[in-house]
Amino acid sequence: MPRTNNGGNRVNRANSASEAVDAALPWKAKLGYATFSLSYVMQTMIVTWQMFYFTTFLNVSMAITAVLIATGKIVASVIGPVWGYISDRMYHNALGRRFGRRRSILIFAIPANFIFYLLLWIPNLPIAVYFFANLLYWAFFAGITTVQYGLPSEMTENPSQRAQLVGVNQIAGAIGGTFLSVLNVYLFTIWGKDNWESYFNMALLYGIVGTAVLMLGFLSIQERPFDESTNVSTADGTAGNDSEMRISVGKRLVSVVWNFLSVLKVKEFRNYLGLYLSEEMFRTVRGTLNTYFVIFVLLLDPQTVSLATGVNLLFGIACVGFFIWITAKIGGPRAYRLGGIEVIFVFLAMFVLAMTASHIPVGTRAVLYIGLGLFMNFGITGVVNATQYTYTFIPDVDEIITSKRREGQYAAINSTIDDIFSSAETIVIGLVLEATGFVEGAQSQPPQTVFALACLFSFVPIVICIVGIVFTYRLKLNRKNHELLLDEIDRLRSGGSMEAVTPETRALVESLTGMPYEQCWGHNNVINVTHKD
């Protein structure tokens, strides 16, 4: 349905480019976007097995492994804003105008991501090689995630179409994770689970599959065409010949840093970050510790890790449709609370299972773990869906401030802040386990380490999830307010006067941006620190 203004009349579009991003997306474009999540078979392999592989088969200490992994994420957090800044401005050059702002980034990031991913699984290399391979893997992975996070807002302004993209993204991620986990059970059976070759062969297989689907995505995704909103040159102070970069390298670096810092002034973005960081952090803790929790606390085998992950992700596919519906009906914040509260109760149940594991038969223990995982995945699906849906509105808030489309900037900041926090988590987890006497390469762990694993796995995510729930009460973006915001953007794009704003719209814009209405629509220095209005 086309959007309407307060009087019920359809808002006139400024140009055909605006009409294109409000139309229904072809399924080719939706499936193209889904390939990013399908490619996460590579990332799932790293998150699930890298720390275990390094400490068990490469004989790298837990502390060094934790620092190595965390350092790579820190590099990704630093390089993320650069990817976002560059991708938003790729229409400056011929490559961007030919392939698109986002596809141009993928041309470099996809092959580099594969090469450095594969190096991480080759044994008997010097620690320095693993260190730099990990750094470069995360650096180029940041380019891919920057494109992925920005695409729902980039591809369409239609809220229903954005909801479908978020849902397709989740379903594809679940399919990819299920494929990896179920296939791992079979591969462990035929290749064995106690030798490095099995893990290397699996990594190679998933690297080829992940890279292939990313190439399909490159050919299928849809981008916002070049128009006044995607031409950032005037706001950057580079008006004139678009092929001529008129800012010095030093000023460009200052601009990168300023664009990163200035978006934190946006009130609704700060509220959204509370949701996003909480969701990502509690899932990072769970993902990092899950293998250790199953093997050393519940005393189950690696096949159970893969089987449980596969079954849970398969169940998650069924949950996505429900949460697409419920999120659109009750809004992102309330859907987040629904999923978050359910997750909290499941983590408590996991702790009880951990404390009683030695008194429960192995088969029953495995069934209980998988069953609780199903309930947990229901809640996680809701939290992730609500967070991603809420994020698709943020670049629209930015446009009312800047009059420009900067999906790349916000996507990069998302991943940057997440990488900083997840890096800190990884270091802390590694140091805590090392302090409790974790023994690398051992088949069992000391009692104090087992108890620490149980507590970290259960209670840290609960605390983080509660923080996210608190932030849901601060968000103002709902479907009604988003429609009103988009109508105002359409009116200003079409040459409407800022003086003609209605009191209701003025109040909404100021509550979302944290700025006086008169300072919006480019009358500020959010993009260009030297701008004076």
C-alpha positions as a Python dict, from the first residue, in 0.01 Angstrom:
ca = {
    (1, 'M'): (0, 0, 0),
    (2, 'P'): (132, 348, -78),
    (3, 'R'): (193, 579, 213),
    (4, 'T'): (-43, 867, 277),
    (5, 'N'): (-5, 1198, 453),
    (6, 'N'): (-213, 1317, 746),
    (7, 'G'): (-491, 1429, 515),
    (8, 'G'): (-516, 1086, 360),
    (9, 'N'): (-373, 1191, 24),
    (10, 'R'): (-79, 1010, -125),
    (11, 'V'): (247, 1198, -82),
    (12, 'N'): (394, 1301, -416),
    (13, 'R'): (731, 1148, -490),
    (14, 'A'): (1022, 1373, -574),
    (15, 'N'): (1148, 1145, -848),
    (16, 'S'): (1135, 794, -991),
    (17, 'A'): (1415, 681, -760),
    (18, 'S'): (1192, 747, -459),
    (19, 'E'): (911, 547, -617),
    (20, 'A'): (1144, 253, -677),
    (21, 'V'): (1231, 210, -309),
    (22, 'D'): (862, 211, -208),
    (23, 'A'): (758, -60, -457),
    (24, 'A'): (732, -431, -383),
    (25, 'L'): (1067, -607, -411),
    (26, 'P'): (1104, -897, -655),
    (27, 'W'): (1174, -1232, -492),
    (28, 'K'): (1508, -1244, -670),
    (29, 'A'): (1622, -945, -464),
    (30, 'K'): (1483, -1091, -140),
    (31, 'L'): (1655, -1424, -196),
    (32, 'G'): (1971, -1239, -296),
    (33, 'Y'): (1968, -1066, 41),
    (34, 'A'): (1917, -1403, 212),
    (35, 'T'): (2248, -1530, 74),
    (36, 'F'): (2436, -1317, 327),
    (37, 'S'): (2293, -1523, 610),
    (38, 'L'): (2341, -1847, 419),
    (39, 'S'): (2710, -1759, 390),
    (40, 'Y'): (2731, -1755, 769),
    (41, 'V'): (2805, -2125, 759),
    (42, 'M'): (3162, -1993, 758),
    (43, 'Q'): (3103, -1765, 1055),
    (44, 'T'): (2915, -2037, 1245),
    (45, 'M'): (3211, -2268, 1197),
    (46, 'I'): (3438, -2004, 1348),
    (47, 'V'): (3210, -1910, 1637),
    (48, 'T'): (3138, -2273, 1727),
    (49, 'W'): (3475, -2440, 1676),
    (50, 'Q'): (3766, -2193, 1640),
    (51, 'M'): (3848, -2162, 2010),
    (52, 'F'): (3802, -2537, 2062),
    (53, 'Y'): (4016, -2618, 1754),
    (54, 'F'): (4297, -2385, 1855),
    (55, 'T'): (4316, -2504, 2216),
    (56, 'T'): (4266, -2875, 2141),
    (57, 'F'): (4449, -2946, 1815),
    (58, 'L'): (4686, -2653, 1766),
    (59, 'N'): (4792, -2655, 2134),
    (60, 'V'): (4749, -2281, 2169),
    (61, 'S'): (4679, -2168, 2525),
    (62, 'M'): (4332, -2047, 2620),
    (63, 'A'): (4459, -1698, 2704),
    (64, 'I'): (4646, -1657, 2372),
    (65, 'T'): (4351, -1793, 2177),
    (66, 'A'): (4111, -1555, 2347),
    (67, 'V'): (4339, -1257, 2280),
    (68, 'L'): (4392, -1365, 1917),
    (69, 'I'): (4018, -1390, 1851),
    (70, 'A'): (3938, -1072, 2038),
    (71, 'T'): (4209, -874, 1857),
    (72, 'G'): (4056, -968, 1523),
    (73, 'K'): (3719, -839, 1636),
    (74, 'I'): (3880, -516, 1756),
    (75, 'V'): (4032, -465, 1410),
    (76, 'A'): (3687, -523, 1258),
    (77, 'S'): (3544, -262, 1494),
    (78, 'V'): (3804, -7, 1381),
    (79, 'I'): (3770, -80, 1010),
    (80, 'G'): (3388, -100, 1017),
    (81, 'P'): (3326, 277, 1011),
    (82, 'V'): (3569, 306, 720),
    (83, 'W'): (3373, 48, 520),
    (84, 'G'): (3049, 231, 597),
    (85, 'Y'): (3193, 571, 513),
    (86, 'I'): (3339, 449, 182),
    (87, 'S'): (3034, 252, 73),
    (88, 'D'): (2799, 547, 131),
    (89, 'R'): (3022, 754, -98),
    (90, 'M'): (3099, 503, -374),
    (91, 'Y'): (2887, 700, -622),
    (92, 'H'): (3185, 939, -631),
    (93, 'N'): (3371, 704, -867),
    (94, 'A'): (3316, 503, -1183),
    (95, 'L'): (3329, 165, -1003),
    (96, 'G'): (3045, 264, -773),
    (97, 'R'): (2834, 408, -1053),
    (98, 'R'): (2875, 87, -1254),
    (99, 'F'): (2821, -176, -985),
    (100, 'G'): (2645, 16, -707),
    (101, 'R'): (2756, 151, -370),
    (102, 'R'): (2730, -182, -189),
    (103, 'R'): (2830, -425, -465),
    (104, 'S'): (3156, -236, -511),
    (105, 'I'): (3255, -326, -156),
    (106, 'L'): (3168, -692, -212),
    (107, 'I'): (3400, -713, -514),
    (108, 'F'): (3696, -685, -275),
    (109, 'A'): (3556, -831, 46),
    (110, 'I'): (3420, -1166, -75),
    (111, 'P'): (3742, -1324, -212),
    (112, 'A'): (3961, -1182, 67),
    (113, 'N'): (3720, -1313, 329),
    (114, 'F'): (3753, -1667, 189),
    (115, 'I'): (4134, -1665, 169),
    (116, 'F'): (4194, -1550, 527),
    (117, 'Y'): (3915, -1770, 665),
    (118, 'L'): (4082, -2078, 518),
    (119, 'L'): (4424, -1989, 661),
    (120, 'L'): (4280, -2014, 1013),
    (121, 'W'): (4225, -2389, 974),
    (122, 'I'): (4563, -2491, 829),
    (123, 'P'): (4769, -2658, 1105),
    (124, 'N'): (5136, -2611, 1197),
    (125, 'L'): (5157, -2247, 1093),
    (126, 'P'): (5337, -1992, 1313),
    (127, 'I'): (5119, -1813, 1567),
    (128, 'A'): (5195, -1488, 1382),
    (129, 'V'): (5030, -1624, 1066),
    (130, 'Y'): (4714, -1718, 1257),
    (131, 'F'): (4720, -1378, 1421),
    (132, 'F'): (4735, -1179, 1097),
    (133, 'A'): (4499, -1415, 912),
    (134, 'N'): (4248, -1365, 1190),
    (135, 'L'): (4293, -987, 1174),
    (136, 'L'): (4239, -975, 799),
    (137, 'Y'): (3949, -1223, 807),
    (138, 'W'): (3762, -998, 1050),
    (139, 'A'): (3861, -683, 859),
    (140, 'F'): (3703, -803, 534),
    (141, 'F'): (3415, -973, 713),
    (142, 'A'): (3333, -626, 850),
    (143, 'G'): (3291, -505, 492),
    (144, 'I'): (3042, -783, 418),
    (145, 'T'): (2841, -728, 735),
    (146, 'T'): (2833, -354, 673),
    (147, 'V'): (2664, -418, 340),
    (148, 'Q'): (2429, -677, 488),
    (149, 'Y'): (2307, -465, 778),
    (150, 'G'): (2241, -167, 555),
    (151, 'L'): (2050, -343, 278),
    (152, 'P'): (1695, -368, 426),
    (153, 'S'): (1671, 12, 453),
    (154, 'E'): (1868, 51, 130),
    (155, 'M'): (1644, -175, -77),
    (156, 'T'): (1302, -45, 25),
    (157, 'E'): (1118, 215, 233),
    (158, 'N'): (809, -5, 259),
    (159, 'P'): (780, -135, 620),
    (160, 'S'): (615, -460, 512),
    (161, 'Q'): (889, -528, 260),
    (162, 'R'): (1151, -455, 525),
    (163, 'A'): (980, -698, 762),
    (164, 'Q'): (995, -964, 490),
    (165, 'L'): (1365, -899, 435),
    (166, 'V'): (1431, -935, 807),
    (167, 'G'): (1231, -1259, 811),
    (168, 'V'): (1400, -1400, 502),
    (169, 'N'): (1735, -1311, 657),
    (170, 'Q'): (1654, -1506, 973),
    (171, 'I'): (1518, -1805, 785),
    (172, 'A'): (1827, -1819, 566),
    (173, 'G'): (2049, -1799, 873),
    (174, 'A'): (1859, -2084, 1035),
    (175, 'I'): (1882, -2294, 717),
    (176, 'G'): (2254, -2229, 692),
    (177, 'G'): (2309, -2312, 1058),
    (178, 'T'): (2094, -2625, 1033),
    (179, 'F'): (2281, -2739, 722),
    (180, 'L'): (2615, -2697, 899),
    (181, 'S'): (2508, -2858, 1226),
    (182, 'V'): (2326, -3161, 1084),
    (183, 'L'): (2596, -3221, 823),
    (184, 'N'): (2859, -3194, 1096),
    (185, 'V'): (2700, -3489, 1277),
    (186, 'Y'): (2740, -3700, 964),
    (187, 'L'): (3090, -3570, 891),
    (188, 'F'): (3205, -3639, 1248),
    (189, 'T'): (3076, -3994, 1204),
    (190, 'I'): (3269, -4066, 885),
    (191, 'W'): (3577, -3851, 949),
    (192, 'G'): (3603, -3877, 1327),
    (193, 'K'): (3597, -3605, 1590),
    (194, 'D'): (3941, -3643, 1746),
    (195, 'N'): (4164, -3530, 1459),
    (196, 'W'): (4238, -3191, 1305),
    (197, 'E'): (4167, -3312, 950),
    (198, 'S'): (3795, -3336, 1018),
    (199, 'Y'): (3772, -2972, 1123),
    (200, 'F'): (3989, -2852, 835),
    (201, 'N'): (3783, -3042, 577),
    (202, 'M'): (3460, -2904, 720),
    (203, 'A'): (3601, -2551, 719),
    (204, 'L'): (3705, -2589, 354),
    (205, 'L'): (3363, -2721, 256),
    (206, 'Y'): (3178, -2437, 428),
    (207, 'G'): (3421, -2178, 292),
    (208, 'I'): (3345, -2286, -65),
    (209, 'V'): (2968, -2295, -1),
    (210, 'G'): (2965, -1959, 180),
    (211, 'T'): (3166, -1782, -88),
    (212, 'A'): (2952, -1927, -367),
    (213, 'V'): (2625, -1802, -216),
    (214, 'L'): (2777, -1459, -154),
    (215, 'M'): (2855, -1437, -524),
    (216, 'L'): (2490, -1518, -598),
    (217, 'G'): (2391, -1240, -361),
    (218, 'F'): (2622, -1000, -540),
    (219, 'L'): (2431, -1069, -861),
    (220, 'S'): (2083, -1044, -707),
    (221, 'I'): (2059, -767, -447),
    (222, 'Q'): (1886, -440, -526),
    (223, 'E'): (2031, -100, -433),
    (224, 'R'): (1892, 248, -392),
    (225, 'P'): (1965, 430, -721),
    (226, 'F'): (2167, 750, -745),
    (227, 'D'): (1961, 1059, -656),
    (228, 'E'): (1992, 1366, -437),
    (229, 'S'): (1956, 1162, -118),
    (230, 'T'): (2244, 927, -210),
    (231, 'N'): (2473, 1205, -328),
    (232, 'V'): (2667, 1286, -13),
    (233, 'S'): (2919, 1510, -193),
    (234, 'T'): (2746, 1838, -113),
    (235, 'A'): (2704, 1750, 253),
    (236, 'D'): (3071, 1645, 266),
    (237, 'G'): (3182, 1974, 120),
    (238, 'T'): (3286, 1815, -211),
    (239, 'A'): (3029, 1973, -438),
    (240, 'G'): (3135, 1994, -798),
    (241, 'N'): (3274, 1725, -1022),
    (242, 'D'): (3170, 1397, -856),
    (243, 'S'): (3480, 1221, -986),
    (244, 'E'): (3707, 1465, -806),
    (245, 'M'): (3776, 1401, -438),
    (246, 'R'): (3838, 1749, -299),
    (247, 'I'): (3909, 1660, 64),
    (248, 'S'): (4265, 1588, 174),
    (249, 'V'): (4350, 1254, 332),
    (250, 'G'): (4383, 1414, 675),
    (251, 'K'): (4046, 1582, 651),
    (252, 'R'): (3894, 1261, 518),
    (253, 'L'): (4013, 1071, 826),
    (254, 'V'): (3870, 1344, 1048),
    (255, 'S'): (3544, 1310, 856),
    (256, 'V'): (3537, 931, 911),
    (257, 'V'): (3581, 976, 1286),
    (258, 'W'): (3330, 1261, 1301),
    (259, 'N'): (3065, 1065, 1108),
    (260, 'F'): (3112, 781, 1356),
    (261, 'L'): (3082, 1000, 1665),
    (262, 'S'): (2812, 1237, 1546),
    (263, 'V'): (2548, 970, 1486),
    (264, 'L'): (2561, 890, 1856),
    (265, 'K'): (2389, 1226, 1904),
    (266, 'V'): (2072, 1073, 1753),
    (267, 'K'): (1847, 990, 2046),
    (268, 'E'): (1655, 699, 1895),
    (269, 'F'): (1974, 541, 1768),
    (270, 'R'): (2116, 538, 2120),
    (271, 'N'): (1798, 370, 2244),
    (272, 'Y'): (1819, 116, 1964),
    (273, 'L'): (2182, 41, 2055),
    (274, 'G'): (2065, -75, 2397),
    (275, 'L'): (1853, -342, 2230),
    (276, 'Y'): (2113, -436, 1972),
    (277, 'L'): (2408, -466, 2209),
    (278, 'S'): (2210, -668, 2459),
    (279, 'E'): (2088, -908, 2192),
    (280, 'E'): (2432, -951, 2038),
    (281, 'M'): (2618, -979, 2369),
    (282, 'F'): (2404, -1246, 2529),
    (283, 'R'): (2413, -1449, 2206),
    (284, 'T'): (2793, -1406, 2189),
    (285, 'V'): (2835, -1540, 2542),
    (286, 'R'): (2613, -1833, 2463),
    (287, 'G'): (2786, -1906, 2131),
    (288, 'T'): (3138, -1880, 2276),
    (289, 'L'): (3067, -2106, 2573),
    (290, 'N'): (2813, -2345, 2425),
    (291, 'T'): (3064, -2610, 2312),
    (292, 'Y'): (3248, -2602, 2647),
    (293, 'F'): (2917, -2609, 2838),
    (294, 'V'): (2797, -2919, 2654),
    (295, 'I'): (3126, -3111, 2662),
    (296, 'F'): (3265, -3021, 3006),
    (297, 'V'): (2955, -2933, 3211),
    (298, 'L'): (2685, -3160, 3068),
    (299, 'L'): (2948, -3424, 2973),
    (300, 'L'): (2801, -3482, 2626),
    (301, 'D'): (2995, -3534, 2300),
    (302, 'P'): (3062, -3293, 2008),
    (303, 'Q'): (2794, -3458, 1794),
    (304, 'T'): (2538, -3342, 2049),
    (305, 'V'): (2654, -2983, 2001),
    (306, 'S'): (2599, -3005, 1626),
    (307, 'L'): (2273, -3201, 1652),
    (308, 'A'): (2126, -2963, 1909),
    (309, 'T'): (2230, -2658, 1706),
    (310, 'G'): (2075, -2805, 1391),
    (311, 'V'): (1747, -2903, 1557),
    (312, 'N'): (1716, -2568, 1734),
    (313, 'L'): (1783, -2367, 1420),
    (314, 'L'): (1534, -2578, 1224),
    (315, 'F'): (1274, -2504, 1490),
    (316, 'G'): (1372, -2137, 1466),
    (317, 'I'): (1266, -2132, 1101),
    (318, 'A'): (913, -2215, 1208),
    (319, 'C'): (925, -1939, 1471),
    (320, 'V'): (1023, -1667, 1225),
    (321, 'G'): (683, -1655, 1056),
    (322, 'F'): (516, -1614, 1394),
    (323, 'F'): (745, -1332, 1500),
    (324, 'I'): (715, -1151, 1165),
    (325, 'W'): (341, -1141, 1237),
    (326, 'I'): (358, -1059, 1608),
    (327, 'T'): (629, -792, 1567),
    (328, 'A'): (426, -612, 1304),
    (329, 'K'): (118, -639, 1526),
    (330, 'I'): (254, -535, 1867),
    (331, 'G'): (576, -354, 1764),
    (332, 'G'): (945, -428, 1803),
    (333, 'P'): (985, -331, 2172),
    (334, 'R'): (699, -551, 2297),
    (335, 'A'): (809, -842, 2077),
    (336, 'Y'): (1161, -804, 2221),
    (337, 'R'): (1022, -827, 2575),
    (338, 'L'): (820, -1137, 2486),
    (339, 'G'): (1126, -1319, 2354),
    (340, 'G'): (1363, -1186, 2620),
    (341, 'I'): (1156, -1295, 2919),
    (342, 'E'): (1122, -1644, 2773),
    (343, 'V'): (1500, -1664, 2719),
    (344, 'I'): (1566, -1569, 3082),
    (345, 'F'): (1359, -1860, 3212),
    (346, 'V'): (1533, -2105, 2980),
    (347, 'F'): (1879, -1996, 3095),
    (348, 'L'): (1768, -2053, 3453),
    (349, 'A'): (1654, -2402, 3355),
    (350, 'M'): (1990, -2465, 3186),
    (351, 'F'): (2167, -2383, 3513),
    (352, 'V'): (1949, -2629, 3702),
    (353, 'L'): (2030, -2895, 3440),
    (354, 'A'): (2402, -2818, 3476),
    (355, 'M'): (2391, -2857, 3855),
    (356, 'T'): (2209, -3192, 3835),
    (357, 'A'): (2381, -3331, 3523),
    (358, 'S'): (2589, -3594, 3706),
    (359, 'H'): (2269, -3755, 3843),
    (360, 'I'): (2089, -3778, 3508),
    (361, 'P'): (2147, -4055, 3249),
    (362, 'V'): (2337, -3942, 2939),
    (363, 'G'): (2046, -3998, 2700),
    (364, 'T'): (1802, -3807, 2921),
    (365, 'R'): (2058, -3530, 2965),
    (366, 'A'): (2092, -3490, 2587),
    (367, 'V'): (1715, -3485, 2535),
    (368, 'L'): (1668, -3223, 2808),
    (369, 'Y'): (1943, -3006, 2662),
    (370, 'I'): (1797, -3023, 2312),
    (371, 'G'): (1444, -2962, 2446),
    (372, 'L'): (1550, -2654, 2644),
    (373, 'G'): (1738, -2536, 2337),
    (374, 'L'): (1412, -2540, 2141),
    (375, 'F'): (1245, -2311, 2392),
    (376, 'M'): (1551, -2087, 2403),
    (377, 'N'): (1560, -2059, 2027),
    (378, 'F'): (1196, -1949, 2024),
    (379, 'G'): (1282, -1655, 2248),
    (380, 'I'): (1606, -1575, 2066),
    (381, 'T'): (1419, -1570, 1735),
    (382, 'G'): (1181, -1312, 1878),
    (383, 'V'): (1457, -1094, 2021),
    (384, 'V'): (1660, -1099, 1698),
    (385, 'N'): (1356, -1035, 1477),
    (386, 'A'): (1242, -742, 1690),
    (387, 'T'): (1591, -589, 1698),
    (388, 'Q'): (1652, -620, 1325),
    (389, 'Y'): (1306, -485, 1241),
    (390, 'T'): (1359, -185, 1469),
    (391, 'Y'): (1696, -115, 1308),
    (392, 'T'): (1544, -77, 959),
    (393, 'F'): (1379, 246, 1080),
    (394, 'I'): (1702, 410, 1202),
    (395, 'P'): (1837, 532, 863),
    (396, 'D'): (1502, 707, 814),
    (397, 'V'): (1557, 898, 1138),
    (398, 'D'): (1902, 988, 1008),
    (399, 'E'): (1757, 1115, 679),
    (400, 'I'): (1523, 1358, 854),
    (401, 'I'): (1838, 1495, 1023),
    (402, 'T'): (2079, 1500, 727),
    (403, 'S'): (1854, 1475, 416),
    (404, 'K'): (2090, 1195, 301),
    (405, 'R'): (2078, 815, 296),
    (406, 'R'): (2362, 669, 504),
    (407, 'E'): (2270, 305, 557),
    (408, 'G'): (2638, 211, 540),
    (409, 'Q'): (2729, 447, 823),
    (410, 'Y'): (2477, 298, 1064),
    (411, 'A'): (2546, -59, 956),
    (412, 'A'): (2917, -6, 1025),
    (413, 'I'): (2852, 149, 1364),
    (414, 'N'): (2627, -143, 1453),
    (415, 'S'): (2902, -394, 1385),
    (416, 'T'): (3175, -172, 1530),
    (417, 'I'): (3015, -127, 1869),
    (418, 'D'): (2916, -494, 1874),
    (419, 'D'): (3275, -600, 1794),
    (420, 'I'): (3412, -382, 2075),
    (421, 'F'): (3180, -533, 2332),
    (422, 'S'): (3209, -893, 2205),
    (423, 'S'): (3590, -859, 2204),
    (424, 'A'): (3582, -754, 2566),
    (425, 'E'): (3352, -1047, 2641),
    (426, 'T'): (3585, -1295, 2470),
    (427, 'I'): (3889, -1167, 2661),
    (428, 'V'): (3706, -1173, 2994),
    (429, 'I'): (3570, -1523, 2935),
    (430, 'G'): (3914, -1654, 2839),
    (431, 'L'): (4082, -1492, 3140),
    (432, 'V'): (3814, -1615, 3380),
    (433, 'L'): (3843, -1971, 3254),
    (434, 'E'): (4222, -1952, 3269),
    (435, 'A'): (4199, -1824, 3627),
    (436, 'T'): (3975, -2115, 3727),
    (437, 'G'): (4232, -2367, 3606),
    (438, 'F'): (4111, -2448, 3254),
    (439, 'V'): (4335, -2720, 3105),
    (440, 'E'): (4392, -2695, 2728),
    (441, 'G'): (4349, -3021, 2534),
    (442, 'A'): (4207, -3209, 2836),
    (443, 'Q'): (3907, -3444, 2817),
    (444, 'S'): (3769, -3308, 3147),
    (445, 'Q'): (3808, -2995, 3357),
    (446, 'P'): (3855, -2920, 3730),
    (447, 'P'): (3531, -2879, 3934),
    (448, 'Q'): (3583, -2505, 3983),
    (449, 'T'): (3617, -2458, 3606),
    (450, 'V'): (3300, -2658, 3544),
    (451, 'F'): (3108, -2443, 3793),
    (452, 'A'): (3246, -2123, 3640),
    (453, 'L'): (3137, -2242, 3295),
    (454, 'A'): (2786, -2313, 3421),
    (455, 'C'): (2755, -1970, 3584),
    (456, 'L'): (2898, -1778, 3289),
    (457, 'F'): (2677, -1964, 3041),
    (458, 'S'): (2359, -1911, 3244),
    (459, 'F'): (2370, -1588, 3444),
    (460, 'V'): (2571, -1348, 3227),
    (461, 'P'): (2317, -1370, 2939),
    (462, 'I'): (2031, -1319, 3185),
    (463, 'V'): (2177, -993, 3315),
    (464, 'I'): (2247, -868, 2962),
    (465, 'C'): (1897, -960, 2845),
    (466, 'I'): (1740, -765, 3132),
    (467, 'V'): (1934, -455, 3022),
    (468, 'G'): (1788, -492, 2672),
    (469, 'I'): (1436, -520, 2810),
    (470, 'V'): (1486, -195, 3004),
    (471, 'F'): (1580, -15, 2680),
    (472, 'T'): (1261, -129, 2505),
    (473, 'Y'): (1067, 111, 2725),
    (474, 'R'): (1271, 406, 2591),
    (475, 'L'): (1205, 348, 2220),
    (476, 'K'): (955, 573, 2042),
    (477, 'L'): (964, 408, 1698),
    (478, 'N'): (652, 211, 1615),
    (479, 'R'): (477, 151, 1286),
    (480, 'K'): (245, 451, 1321),
    (481, 'N'): (527, 692, 1409),
    (482, 'H'): (744, 550, 1132),
    (483, 'E'): (473, 616, 873),
    (484, 'L'): (441, 974, 997),
    (485, 'L'): (818, 1018, 977),
    (486, 'L'): (835, 883, 621),
    (487, 'D'): (553, 1114, 514),
    (488, 'E'): (749, 1413, 643),
    (489, 'I'): (1062, 1297, 460),
    (490, 'D'): (859, 1261, 140),
    (491, 'R'): (716, 1609, 185),
    (492, 'L'): (1062, 1764, 229),
    (493, 'R'): (1209, 1562, -58),
    (494, 'S'): (938, 1706, -279),
    (495, 'G'): (1042, 2061, -192),
    (496, 'G'): (803, 2121, 96),
    (497, 'S'): (879, 2399, 341),
    (498, 'M'): (1004, 2320, 691),
    (499, 'E'): (786, 2606, 816),
    (500, 'A'): (475, 2409, 708),
    (501, 'V'): (539, 2119, 949),
    (502, 'T'): (243, 2014, 1167),
    (503, 'P'): (277, 2030, 1548),
    (504, 'E'): (236, 1651, 1572),
    (505, 'T'): (515, 1585, 1322),
    (506, 'R'): (744, 1844, 1482),
    (507, 'A'): (701, 1679, 1823),
    (508, 'L'): (768, 1333, 1677),
    (509, 'V'): (1081, 1439, 1488),
    (510, 'E'): (1224, 1611, 1794),
    (511, 'S'): (1153, 1309, 2017),
    (512, 'L'): (1325, 1073, 1771),
    (513, 'T'): (1624, 1290, 1689),
    (514, 'G'): (1683, 1473, 2016),
    (515, 'M'): (1725, 1794, 1811),
    (516, 'P'): (1506, 2100, 1749),
    (517, 'Y'): (1311, 2054, 1426),
    (518, 'E'): (1476, 2363, 1274),
    (519, 'Q'): (1817, 2195, 1300),
    (520, 'C'): (1706, 1892, 1098),
    (521, 'W'): (1710, 1829, 720),
    (522, 'G'): (2076, 1919, 678),
    (523, 'H'): (2075, 2230, 898),
    (524, 'N'): (2343, 2080, 1123),
    (525, 'N'): (2698, 1943, 1117),
    (526, 'V'): (2615, 1574, 1163),
    (527, 'I'): (2789, 1482, 835),
    (528, 'N'): (3035, 1770, 799),
    (529, 'V'): (3189, 1902, 1119),
    (530, 'T'): (3277, 2233, 948),
    (531, 'H'): (2922, 2297, 825),
    (532, 'K'): (2767, 2618, 954),
    (533, 'D'): (2402, 2688, 886),
}
